[in-house]
CSV table of C-alpha atoms in Angstrom, one decimal:
chain,number,residue,atom,x,y,z
A,1,MET,CA,-19.1,43.8,15.3
A,2,LYS,CA,-16.8,46.7,14.7
A,3,ILE,CA,-18.6,50.0,14.8
A,4,LEU,CA,-16.9,53.2,13.4
A,5,ALA,CA,-18.3,56.4,14.9
A,6,MET,CA,-18.1,59.1,12.3
A,7,ALA,CA,-17.1,62.6,13.5
A,8,LEU,CA,-19.9,64.0,11.4
A,9,THR,CA,-22.9,61.9,12.3
A,10,MET,CA,-26.6,61.9,12.8
A,11,ALA,CA,-29.7,59.8,13.4
A,12,LEU,CA,-33.3,60.5,12.5
A,13,LEU,CA,-36.2,61.4,14.7
A,14,PRO,CA,-39.7,60.4,13.8
A,15,ILE,CA,-41.4,62.3,11.1
A,16,ALA,CA,-43.2,65.3,12.5
A,17,PRO,CA,-44.0,68.9,11.4
A,18,ALA,CA,-41.1,71.3,11.5
A,19,SER,CA,-41.1,73.6,14.6
A,20,ALA,CA,-37.8,75.3,14.2
A,21,THR,CA,-39.1,78.7,15.3
A,22,ALA,CA,-40.5,77.5,18.6
A,23,ALA,CA,-38.8,79.0,21.6
A,24,LEU,CA,-36.1,76.8,23.2
A,25,ARG,CA,-36.6,75.3,26.6
A,26,PHE,CA,-33.4,75.6,28.5
A,27,GLN,CA,-32.4,73.8,31.6
A,28,PRO,CA,-29.1,73.4,33.4
A,29,CYS,CA,-26.7,71.2,31.5
A,30,ALA,CA,-26.0,67.9,33.3
A,31,ASP,CA,-22.3,68.1,32.9
A,32,VAL,CA,-21.9,71.9,33.3
A,33,PRO,CA,-24.7,73.2,35.5
A,34,GLU,CA,-23.4,76.8,35.1
A,35,ALA,CA,-24.5,76.5,31.5
A,36,ASP,CA,-28.0,75.9,30.0
A,37,CYS,CA,-28.9,73.2,27.5
A,38,ALA,CA,-31.7,72.8,25.1
A,39,THR,CA,-32.7,70.9,21.9
A,40,LEU,CA,-33.5,72.5,18.6
A,41,THR,CA,-35.5,70.4,16.2
A,42,VAL,CA,-35.1,71.1,12.4
A,43,PRO,CA,-36.0,69.3,9.2
A,44,VAL,CA,-33.4,67.0,7.7
A,45,ASP,CA,-34.3,68.1,4.2
A,46,ARG,CA,-35.4,71.7,3.8
A,47,ASP,CA,-37.2,70.9,0.6
A,48,HIS,CA,-39.4,68.6,2.7
A,49,PRO,CA,-40.0,70.6,6.0
A,50,ASP,CA,-42.6,68.2,7.2
A,51,GLY,CA,-40.4,65.1,6.7
A,52,PRO,CA,-37.9,63.6,9.1
A,53,GLN,CA,-36.5,65.9,11.8
A,54,VAL,CA,-33.2,65.9,13.6
A,55,ALA,CA,-32.6,67.2,17.2
A,56,LEU,CA,-29.6,69.5,17.6
A,57,ALA,CA,-27.9,70.0,21.0
A,58,VAL,CA,-27.7,73.6,22.1
A,59,ALA,CA,-25.8,75.1,25.0
A,60,ARG,CA,-25.7,78.7,26.4
A,61,ARG,CA,-23.7,80.7,28.8
A,62,LYS,CA,-25.9,83.6,29.8
A,63,ALA,CA,-24.4,87.1,30.0
A,64,THR,CA,-22.9,87.7,33.4
A,65,ASP,CA,-24.1,91.3,33.4
A,66,PRO,CA,-27.7,91.2,32.1
A,67,ALA,CA,-28.2,94.9,32.5
A,68,ARG,CA,-25.5,95.5,29.8
A,69,ARG,CA,-26.3,92.5,27.6
A,70,ILE,CA,-25.7,93.2,23.9
A,71,GLY,CA,-27.2,90.0,22.5
A,72,VAL,CA,-26.1,86.5,21.4
A,73,LEU,CA,-22.6,85.5,20.4
A,74,MET,CA,-23.0,82.3,18.4
A,75,VAL,CA,-19.7,80.3,18.3
A,76,ASN,CA,-18.3,77.4,16.4
A,77,PRO,CA,-14.8,75.9,16.9
A,78,GLY,CA,-14.5,74.2,13.5
A,79,GLY,CA,-13.2,70.7,12.8
A,80,PRO,CA,-15.3,69.7,10.9
A,81,GLY,CA,-16.7,67.8,13.8
A,82,GLY,CA,-16.0,70.1,16.8
A,83,SER,CA,-18.7,70.4,19.4
A,84,ALA,CA,-19.9,74.0,19.4
A,85,ALA,CA,-22.2,73.2,22.4
A,86,GLN,CA,-19.1,72.2,24.4
A,87,TYR,CA,-17.3,75.3,23.1
A,88,ALA,CA,-20.1,77.5,24.5
A,89,LYS,CA,-19.9,75.6,27.8
A,90,ASP,CA,-16.2,76.3,27.9
A,91,ALA,CA,-16.6,80.0,27.0
A,92,PRO,CA,-14.8,81.3,30.2
A,93,LYS,CA,-11.7,79.5,28.9
A,94,VAL,CA,-11.8,81.3,25.6
A,95,PHE,CA,-13.4,84.7,25.8
A,96,SER,CA,-12.6,87.8,27.9
A,97,GLU,CA,-14.6,88.7,31.0
A,98,GLU,CA,-16.1,91.7,29.2
A,99,VAL,CA,-17.3,89.6,26.3
A,100,LEU,CA,-18.8,87.1,28.8
A,101,ALA,CA,-20.5,89.9,30.7
A,102,ARG,CA,-22.2,91.4,27.6
A,103,PHE,CA,-23.2,88.3,25.5
A,104,ASP,CA,-25.1,85.1,25.9
A,105,VAL,CA,-22.5,82.7,24.4
A,106,VAL,CA,-24.4,80.1,22.4
A,107,GLY,CA,-23.2,77.1,20.5
A,108,TYR,CA,-25.0,74.2,18.8
A,109,ASP,CA,-23.6,70.9,17.6
A,110,PRO,CA,-24.0,70.9,13.9
A,111,ARG,CA,-25.9,67.9,12.5
A,112,GLY,CA,-24.0,64.8,13.3
A,113,VAL,CA,-21.6,66.3,15.8
A,114,GLY,CA,-21.3,65.8,19.5
A,115,ASP,CA,-24.7,65.3,20.9
A,116,SER,CA,-26.6,66.0,17.7
A,117,ASN,CA,-27.2,62.3,17.0
A,118,PRO,CA,-24.1,60.6,15.5
A,119,ILE,CA,-24.1,58.3,12.5
A,120,TYR,CA,-22.6,54.9,13.2
A,121,CYS,CA,-21.1,52.9,10.3
A,122,ASP,CA,-20.4,49.2,10.7
A,123,THR,CA,-17.1,48.6,9.0
A,124,SER,CA,-17.4,44.9,9.6
A,125,ALA,CA,-20.5,44.9,7.4
A,126,VAL,CA,-18.6,46.3,4.4
A,127,GLY,CA,-17.3,42.9,3.5
A,128,LEU,CA,-14.1,44.3,2.0
A,129,PRO,CA,-10.7,45.0,3.6
A,130,TYR,CA,-9.6,48.6,3.6
A,131,PRO,CA,-7.2,48.7,0.5
A,132,THR,CA,-3.6,49.3,1.2
A,133,GLY,CA,-1.3,51.6,-0.9
A,134,ARG,CA,-1.9,55.0,-2.5
A,135,PRO,CA,-5.0,54.9,-4.9
A,136,ASP,CA,-2.8,56.0,-7.8
A,137,THR,CA,-3.2,52.9,-9.9
A,138,PRO,CA,-6.4,51.8,-11.6
A,139,GLU,CA,-6.5,48.7,-9.5
A,140,ARG,CA,-6.0,50.4,-6.1
A,141,PHE,CA,-8.4,53.2,-7.1
A,142,ALA,CA,-11.1,50.7,-8.0
A,143,GLN,CA,-10.5,48.9,-4.7
A,144,LEU,CA,-10.8,52.2,-2.7
A,145,THR,CA,-14.0,53.3,-4.5
A,146,ALA,CA,-15.6,49.9,-4.0
A,147,TYR,CA,-14.8,50.1,-0.3
A,148,ASN,CA,-16.1,53.7,-0.1
A,149,HIS,CA,-19.3,52.8,-1.9
A,150,ARG,CA,-20.0,49.9,0.4
A,151,LEU,CA,-19.3,51.9,3.5
A,152,ALA,CA,-21.4,54.9,2.4
A,153,GLU,CA,-24.3,52.6,1.7
A,154,ASP,CA,-24.0,51.0,5.1
A,155,CYS,CA,-24.1,54.5,6.7
A,156,ARG,CA,-27.2,55.4,4.6
A,157,THR,CA,-28.9,52.2,5.5
A,158,ARG,CA,-28.4,52.8,9.2
A,159,THR,CA,-29.1,56.5,9.2
A,160,GLY,CA,-31.5,57.3,6.4
A,161,PRO,CA,-31.4,60.4,4.2
A,162,VAL,CA,-29.7,62.5,6.8
A,163,PHE,CA,-26.3,61.0,5.8
A,164,ASP,CA,-26.5,63.2,2.7
A,165,ARG,CA,-27.5,66.4,4.6
A,166,VAL,CA,-24.5,67.3,6.7
A,167,ASP,CA,-23.3,70.1,4.5
A,168,ALA,CA,-22.5,73.7,5.3
A,169,GLN,CA,-25.6,75.1,3.7
A,170,SER,CA,-27.8,72.9,5.9
A,171,ALA,CA,-25.8,74.0,8.9
A,172,VAL,CA,-26.2,77.7,8.3
A,173,ARG,CA,-30.0,77.3,7.8
A,174,ASP,CA,-30.0,75.5,11.2
A,175,MET,CA,-28.0,78.5,12.5
A,176,ASP,CA,-30.8,80.8,11.4
A,177,ASP,CA,-33.5,78.6,12.9
A,178,LEU,CA,-31.5,78.8,16.1
A,179,ARG,CA,-31.4,82.6,15.9
A,180,LYS,CA,-35.2,82.8,15.5
A,181,SER,CA,-35.7,80.3,18.3
A,182,LEU,CA,-33.6,82.5,20.5
A,183,GLY,CA,-35.8,85.5,19.6
A,184,GLU,CA,-32.9,87.5,18.2
A,185,LYS,CA,-33.1,89.8,15.2
A,186,GLN,CA,-29.4,89.7,14.7
A,187,ILE,CA,-26.5,87.5,16.0
A,188,THR,CA,-22.8,88.2,16.6
A,189,TYR,CA,-20.7,85.3,15.4
A,190,TYR,CA,-17.2,83.9,16.2
A,191,GLY,CA,-16.1,80.9,14.1
A,192,MET,CA,-12.7,79.4,14.0
A,193,SER,CA,-11.1,77.1,11.3
A,194,TYR,CA,-14.0,75.1,9.6
A,195,GLY,CA,-16.3,77.4,11.6
A,196,THR,CA,-15.2,80.2,9.3
A,197,LEU,CA,-16.9,78.3,6.4
A,198,TYR,CA,-20.2,78.4,8.3
A,199,GLY,CA,-19.7,82.1,9.0
A,200,GLN,CA,-19.0,82.9,5.3
A,201,LYS,CA,-22.0,81.0,4.1
A,202,TYR,CA,-24.3,82.5,6.8
A,203,ALA,CA,-23.1,86.1,5.9
A,204,GLU,CA,-23.9,85.4,2.3
A,205,ARG,CA,-27.3,84.0,2.9
A,206,TYR,CA,-28.5,85.9,6.0
A,207,GLY,CA,-26.3,89.0,6.0
A,208,LYS,CA,-29.0,91.3,7.4
A,209,HIS,CA,-29.1,89.1,10.5
A,210,VAL,CA,-25.4,89.6,11.2
A,211,ARG,CA,-24.6,92.3,13.8
A,212,ALA,CA,-20.9,91.5,13.7
A,213,MET,CA,-18.8,88.5,12.6
A,214,VAL,CA,-15.3,87.2,13.3
A,215,ILE,CA,-13.8,84.5,11.2
A,216,ASP,CA,-10.6,83.3,12.7
A,217,SER,CA,-8.1,81.1,10.6
A,218,VAL,CA,-9.9,81.1,7.4
A,219,VAL,CA,-11.0,78.3,5.0
A,220,ASP,CA,-11.1,79.2,1.3
A,221,ALA,CA,-14.2,77.6,-0.1
A,222,SER,CA,-13.6,79.0,-3.6
A,223,LEU,CA,-11.1,76.2,-4.3
A,224,PRO,CA,-11.9,72.7,-5.6
A,225,LEU,CA,-10.1,69.8,-3.9
A,226,ASP,CA,-6.9,70.0,-6.0
A,227,GLY,CA,-6.5,73.7,-5.0
A,228,LEU,CA,-7.2,72.9,-1.3
A,229,LEU,CA,-4.6,70.1,-1.4
A,230,THR,CA,-2.0,72.3,-2.9
A,231,ALA,CA,-2.7,75.2,-0.5
A,232,GLY,CA,-2.7,72.8,2.4
A,233,ALA,CA,0.7,71.4,1.3
A,234,ARG,CA,2.2,74.9,1.1
A,235,ALA,CA,0.9,75.6,4.7
A,236,GLY,CA,2.4,72.4,6.0
A,237,GLU,CA,5.7,73.0,4.2
A,238,ASP,CA,5.8,76.5,5.7
A,239,ILE,CA,5.4,75.1,9.2
A,240,PHE,CA,8.2,72.6,8.5
A,241,ALA,CA,10.4,75.5,7.4
A,242,GLU,CA,9.6,77.4,10.6
A,243,PHE,CA,10.5,74.4,12.7
A,244,VAL,CA,13.8,74.0,10.9
A,245,ARG,CA,14.6,77.6,11.4
A,246,TRP,CA,13.7,77.4,15.1
A,247,CYS,CA,15.6,74.2,15.7
A,248,GLY,CA,18.7,75.5,14.0
A,249,THR,CA,18.8,78.4,16.6
A,250,THR,CA,17.7,76.4,19.6
A,251,PRO,CA,20.3,74.2,21.3
A,252,THR,CA,17.6,72.4,23.4
A,253,CYS,CA,15.8,71.2,20.2
A,254,ALA,CA,16.0,67.4,20.3
A,255,VAL,CA,17.4,67.3,16.7
A,256,HIS,CA,19.5,70.4,16.9
A,257,GLY,CA,22.5,70.3,14.6
A,258,LYS,CA,21.1,67.6,12.4
A,259,ASP,CA,20.1,67.8,8.7
A,260,ILE,CA,16.4,67.9,9.4
A,261,PRO,CA,15.2,67.7,5.8
A,262,ALA,CA,17.3,64.6,5.4
A,263,LEU,CA,16.1,63.1,8.7
A,264,TYR,CA,12.5,63.7,7.7
A,265,ALA,CA,13.0,62.2,4.3
A,266,GLY,CA,14.4,59.1,5.9
A,267,LEU,CA,11.4,58.9,8.3
A,268,ARG,CA,9.0,59.3,5.4
A,269,ALA,CA,10.8,56.5,3.4
A,270,ARG,CA,10.6,54.2,6.4
A,271,ALA,CA,6.9,55.0,6.9
A,272,THR,CA,6.3,54.1,3.3
A,273,ARG,CA,7.9,50.7,3.8
A,274,GLY,CA,5.8,50.1,6.9
A,275,GLU,CA,8.8,50.2,9.2
A,276,LEU,CA,7.6,52.7,11.8
A,277,HIS,CA,4.9,52.5,14.4
A,278,VAL,CA,3.0,55.3,16.2
A,279,PRO,CA,4.9,56.2,19.3
A,280,GLY,CA,3.3,54.6,22.3
A,281,ALA,CA,1.3,52.2,20.0
A,282,PRO,CA,3.7,49.5,18.8
A,283,ASP,CA,0.9,47.6,17.1
A,284,GLN,CA,-0.2,50.6,14.9
A,285,ALA,CA,1.8,51.4,11.8
A,286,LEU,CA,2.7,55.0,11.1
A,287,THR,CA,1.8,55.8,7.5
A,288,PRO,CA,3.4,58.6,5.5
A,289,THR,CA,0.2,60.6,5.6
A,290,GLU,CA,-0.1,60.1,9.4
A,291,LEU,CA,3.6,61.2,9.8
A,292,ALA,CA,2.8,64.4,7.9
A,293,ASN,CA,-0.5,64.9,9.8
A,294,ARG,CA,1.2,64.7,13.2
A,295,THR,CA,4.1,66.9,12.0
A,296,VAL,CA,1.8,69.6,10.8
A,297,ARG,CA,-0.4,69.4,14.0
A,298,PHE,CA,2.6,70.3,16.1
A,299,GLY,CA,2.4,73.7,14.4
A,300,TYR,CA,-1.1,74.4,15.8
A,301,GLY,CA,0.2,75.6,19.2
A,302,PRO,CA,2.9,75.7,18.0
A,303,ASP,CA,4.8,73.1,20.0
A,304,PHE,CA,8.2,72.9,18.3
A,305,PRO,CA,10.0,71.3,21.2
A,306,ARG,CA,7.6,68.3,21.0
A,307,MET,CA,8.0,68.2,17.2
A,308,GLY,CA,11.7,67.8,17.7
A,309,GLU,CA,11.2,65.1,20.3
A,310,TYR,CA,8.8,63.3,18.0
A,311,PHE,CA,11.4,63.2,15.2
A,312,SER,CA,14.1,62.0,17.6
A,313,THR,CA,11.8,59.2,18.9
A,314,LEU,CA,10.9,58.0,15.5
A,315,ALA,CA,14.5,58.1,14.3
A,316,ALA,CA,15.5,55.8,17.2
A,317,GLN,CA,12.8,53.2,16.5
A,318,PRO,CA,14.2,49.8,15.4
A,319,GLU,CA,13.0,48.4,12.1
A,320,ALA,CA,9.6,46.8,12.2
A,321,SER,CA,7.0,45.4,9.8
A,322,PHE,CA,3.4,46.3,9.7
A,323,GLY,CA,0.4,46.4,7.4
A,324,THR,CA,-0.9,49.8,6.6
A,325,SER,CA,-3.9,51.5,8.2
A,326,THR,CA,-6.0,54.5,7.5
A,327,ARG,CA,-8.0,57.3,9.2
A,328,ARG,CA,-11.6,57.8,8.1
A,329,ALA,CA,-12.5,61.3,7.1
A,330,GLN,CA,-15.8,63.0,7.4
A,331,ALA,CA,-18.8,62.9,5.0
A,332,VAL,CA,-19.3,66.7,5.2
A,333,LEU,CA,-16.1,67.2,3.2
A,334,CYS,CA,-17.6,65.2,0.3
A,335,GLN,CA,-20.7,67.4,0.3
A,336,ASP,CA,-18.9,70.8,0.9
A,337,PHE,CA,-16.1,70.6,-1.7
A,338,THR,CA,-16.0,69.8,-5.4
A,339,GLY,CA,-13.3,68.1,-7.5
A,340,HIS,CA,-13.1,64.7,-5.9
A,341,PRO,CA,-10.8,62.3,-7.8
A,342,ALA,CA,-12.6,60.2,-10.3
A,343,SER,CA,-9.7,58.1,-11.4
A,344,ALA,CA,-6.1,57.0,-10.5
A,345,THR,CA,-4.9,59.6,-12.9
A,346,ASP,CA,-6.6,62.4,-10.9
A,347,VAL,CA,-4.9,61.1,-7.7
A,348,THR,CA,-1.5,61.1,-9.5
A,349,THR,CA,-2.0,64.6,-10.7
A,350,MET,CA,-3.1,65.9,-7.3
A,351,ASP,CA,-0.2,64.1,-5.7
A,352,SER,CA,2.3,65.7,-8.1
A,353,HIS,CA,0.9,69.2,-7.2
A,354,VAL,CA,1.3,68.4,-3.5
A,355,ARG,CA,4.9,67.2,-3.9
A,356,ALA,CA,5.8,70.3,-5.9
A,357,ALA,CA,4.2,72.6,-3.2
A,358,ALA,CA,5.8,70.7,-0.3
A,359,PRO,CA,9.1,69.0,-1.3
A,360,ASN,CA,9.9,68.1,2.3
A,361,VAL,CA,6.5,67.2,3.8
A,362,GLN,CA,5.2,65.9,0.5
A,363,ALA,CA,1.6,65.7,1.8
A,364,SER,CA,-1.5,67.8,2.5
A,365,PRO,CA,-2.7,65.7,5.5
A,366,ILE,CA,-5.9,67.5,6.4
A,367,TRP,CA,-7.3,67.6,2.8
A,368,ASP,CA,-5.9,64.2,1.9
A,369,GLN,CA,-8.6,62.8,4.1
A,370,ALA,CA,-11.1,64.3,1.6
A,371,LEU,CA,-9.2,62.7,-1.3
A,372,THR,CA,-9.3,59.2,0.2
A,373,TRP,CA,-12.8,59.3,1.7
A,374,CYS,CA,-14.4,61.0,-1.3
A,375,ALA,CA,-12.8,59.0,-4.1
A,376,GLY,CA,-15.7,57.8,-6.2
A,377,TRP,CA,-18.2,59.8,-4.1
A,378,GLN,CA,-21.7,59.2,-5.4
A,379,GLY,CA,-23.7,61.4,-2.9
A,380,PRO,CA,-24.6,65.0,-3.4
A,381,THR,CA,-22.1,67.9,-3.5
A,382,LEU,CA,-24.2,70.7,-2.0
A,383,ASN,CA,-21.6,73.5,-1.7
A,384,PRO,CA,-20.0,74.0,-5.1
A,385,ALA,CA,-16.7,75.9,-5.1
A,386,ARG,CA,-17.2,79.6,-5.8
A,387,PRO,CA,-15.9,82.9,-4.5
A,388,TRP,CA,-17.3,84.4,-1.3
A,389,HIS,CA,-19.6,87.4,-2.1
A,390,PRO,CA,-21.1,88.8,1.1
A,391,VAL,CA,-23.3,91.8,0.2
A,392,THR,CA,-25.8,92.7,2.9
A,393,THR,CA,-23.7,91.8,6.0
A,394,SER,CA,-21.9,94.1,8.3
A,395,GLN,CA,-18.2,94.4,8.0
A,396,VAL,CA,-16.6,91.1,8.8
A,397,LEU,CA,-13.4,90.8,10.9
A,398,MET,CA,-10.9,88.2,9.6
A,399,LEU,CA,-8.0,86.9,11.7
A,400,ASN,CA,-5.1,84.7,10.5
A,401,SER,CA,-1.6,83.8,11.5
A,402,LEU,CA,1.2,84.4,9.1
A,403,HIS,CA,2.3,80.8,9.6
A,404,ASP,CA,-0.8,78.7,10.0
A,405,PRO,CA,-0.4,74.9,9.5
A,406,ALA,CA,-4.1,74.2,8.8
A,407,THR,CA,-5.5,77.3,7.1
A,408,GLY,CA,-2.5,78.9,5.4
A,409,TYR,CA,-2.2,82.7,5.2
A,410,GLU,CA,-2.8,82.6,1.4
A,411,SER,CA,-6.3,81.3,2.1
A,412,ALA,CA,-7.1,84.4,4.2
A,413,VAL,CA,-5.6,86.7,1.6
A,414,SER,CA,-7.8,85.1,-1.1
A,415,VAL,CA,-11.0,85.2,1.0
A,416,HIS,CA,-10.3,88.8,1.9
A,417,ARG,CA,-10.0,89.7,-1.8
A,418,GLN,CA,-13.2,87.8,-2.6
A,419,ALA,CA,-15.1,89.9,0.0
A,420,ARG,CA,-14.7,93.0,-2.2
A,421,GLY,CA,-14.4,95.4,0.7
A,422,LYS,CA,-16.8,93.7,3.1
A,423,ALA,CA,-14.1,92.2,5.3
A,424,THR,CA,-11.1,93.5,7.2
A,425,LEU,CA,-8.0,91.3,7.6
A,426,VAL,CA,-5.9,91.4,10.8
A,427,THR,CA,-2.6,89.4,10.6
A,428,TYR,CA,-0.9,87.8,13.6
A,429,GLU,CA,2.8,87.8,12.6
A,430,GLY,CA,3.5,84.5,14.3
A,431,THR,CA,2.9,80.7,14.1
A,432,GLY,CA,-0.2,78.7,15.1
A,433,HIS,CA,-3.8,77.9,14.3
A,434,GLY,CA,-6.3,80.3,15.9
A,435,VAL,CA,-5.6,84.0,16.6
A,436,TYR,CA,-8.1,85.6,19.0
A,437,ALA,CA,-6.4,84.8,22.3
A,438,ARG,CA,-2.8,84.8,21.0
A,439,THR,CA,-1.6,88.2,22.3
A,440,PRO,CA,-3.0,91.4,24.0
A,441,CYS,CA,-3.1,92.9,20.6
A,442,THR,CA,-5.2,90.2,18.9
A,443,ARG,CA,-7.5,90.0,21.9
A,444,ALA,CA,-8.0,93.8,22.2
A,445,VAL,CA,-8.7,94.2,18.5
A,446,THR,CA,-11.2,91.4,18.5
A,447,ASP,CA,-12.9,92.4,21.7
A,448,ALA,CA,-13.3,96.0,20.5
A,449,TYR,CA,-15.0,94.7,17.4
A,450,LEU,CA,-17.3,92.3,19.2
A,451,LEU,CA,-18.3,94.7,21.9
A,452,ASP,CA,-18.5,98.1,20.1
A,453,ARG,CA,-18.2,97.1,16.4
A,454,THR,CA,-15.0,99.1,16.2
A,455,VAL,CA,-13.5,97.9,12.9
A,456,PRO,CA,-9.7,98.0,12.9
A,457,ARG,CA,-7.6,99.3,10.1
A,458,ASP,CA,-7.6,96.9,7.2
A,459,GLY,CA,-4.2,95.2,7.0
A,460,LEU,CA,-3.4,95.7,10.7
A,461,ARG,CA,-0.6,93.4,12.0
A,462,CYS,CA,-0.2,92.2,15.5
A,463,PRO,CA,3.4,91.2,16.3
A,464,SER,CA,4.4,87.8,17.6
A,465,ILE,CA,5.5,87.7,21.2
């Protein structure tokens, strides 16, 4: 039996009355004794609070200077699917000594993540092979939607109604239950990447409970999937252009002196024909989408030397022959974003927008996962696309790199505009995903805000070093 562990996953606990406001019982974490762990029990469906419950894993690093403790810093590293409990355990690797001294750093694994009861889907029970080829013809689209329907039903059968309750609105209601269980009137929040979506939704719904909030590398939830794909394509193309510029002026680049756009076009064509394998995995085909995904992810650091080595290694591969493979995406994307393709024509239209936005990369690898996983989606969409309108929250600090491969700068500019004066945008004038710890400037600005609520000048820019 082949079991696929979904990154956003969950199992049900027995039906019991909700007790989300009960105080948490912390004890030393088994893997990191310096941190404390606890379990928060919340309803799967908020409309039925006495129905099935789910246990969420919580971790805490207590303030190292209790006499000067400010309160709770709730954290989420994004993903979707990143473990916020683990992020809290690793807080000394992320946050400054002064932040660690003044805050209890707390993270909880959102429903289905990490130790919060994962969903398992038995792909062998689907009874259909995963369809090959882009779902841009009626036949291939029908094959993909049939596969997706079978797999989703298998997940529902094995996990119950919780499969349809892993959305951001459920997550932020869990966040507020956690706040109450910790006995805090307000929280301070730091969310990165997909964690910025949770921050935005929390600030809208529970703004009066926000002392301060940092959203770092910002997701724009006002866009339907087509807009997200196009924006993601532009971000990937920007990273590719930055690499080409860097490689052209860096003699140690593994493909220095070569026509890199032509080289990449050749690699993409070979991947389309099934002639490339994943480096180090000769039995695993490298699809065009995976080629784009790995290319863009080298921009997270960024790690341009390894990007050059990657291209050089692929170019030297002898011709091979493989079937195609796919990566499964996460159910939360189907619930959090609207505009999923309903036909092969929709896919063709979205693909044309992506190619126009990214003539070299010709892909939006992060959001393409949502396109393939959510094709024919029949479950709920619980977070319709709409502008962010925080009203009662404190001033929010936004951070974004000028060249971010995952959450492009245009997304931060758009969300900043949507906030209507309730958010301050600080720009890191460099490349990479995640801003807080980039430079002394970005850290100083963020720490001053977290510790003293000193709001920097809107539009402040921290130079790349």
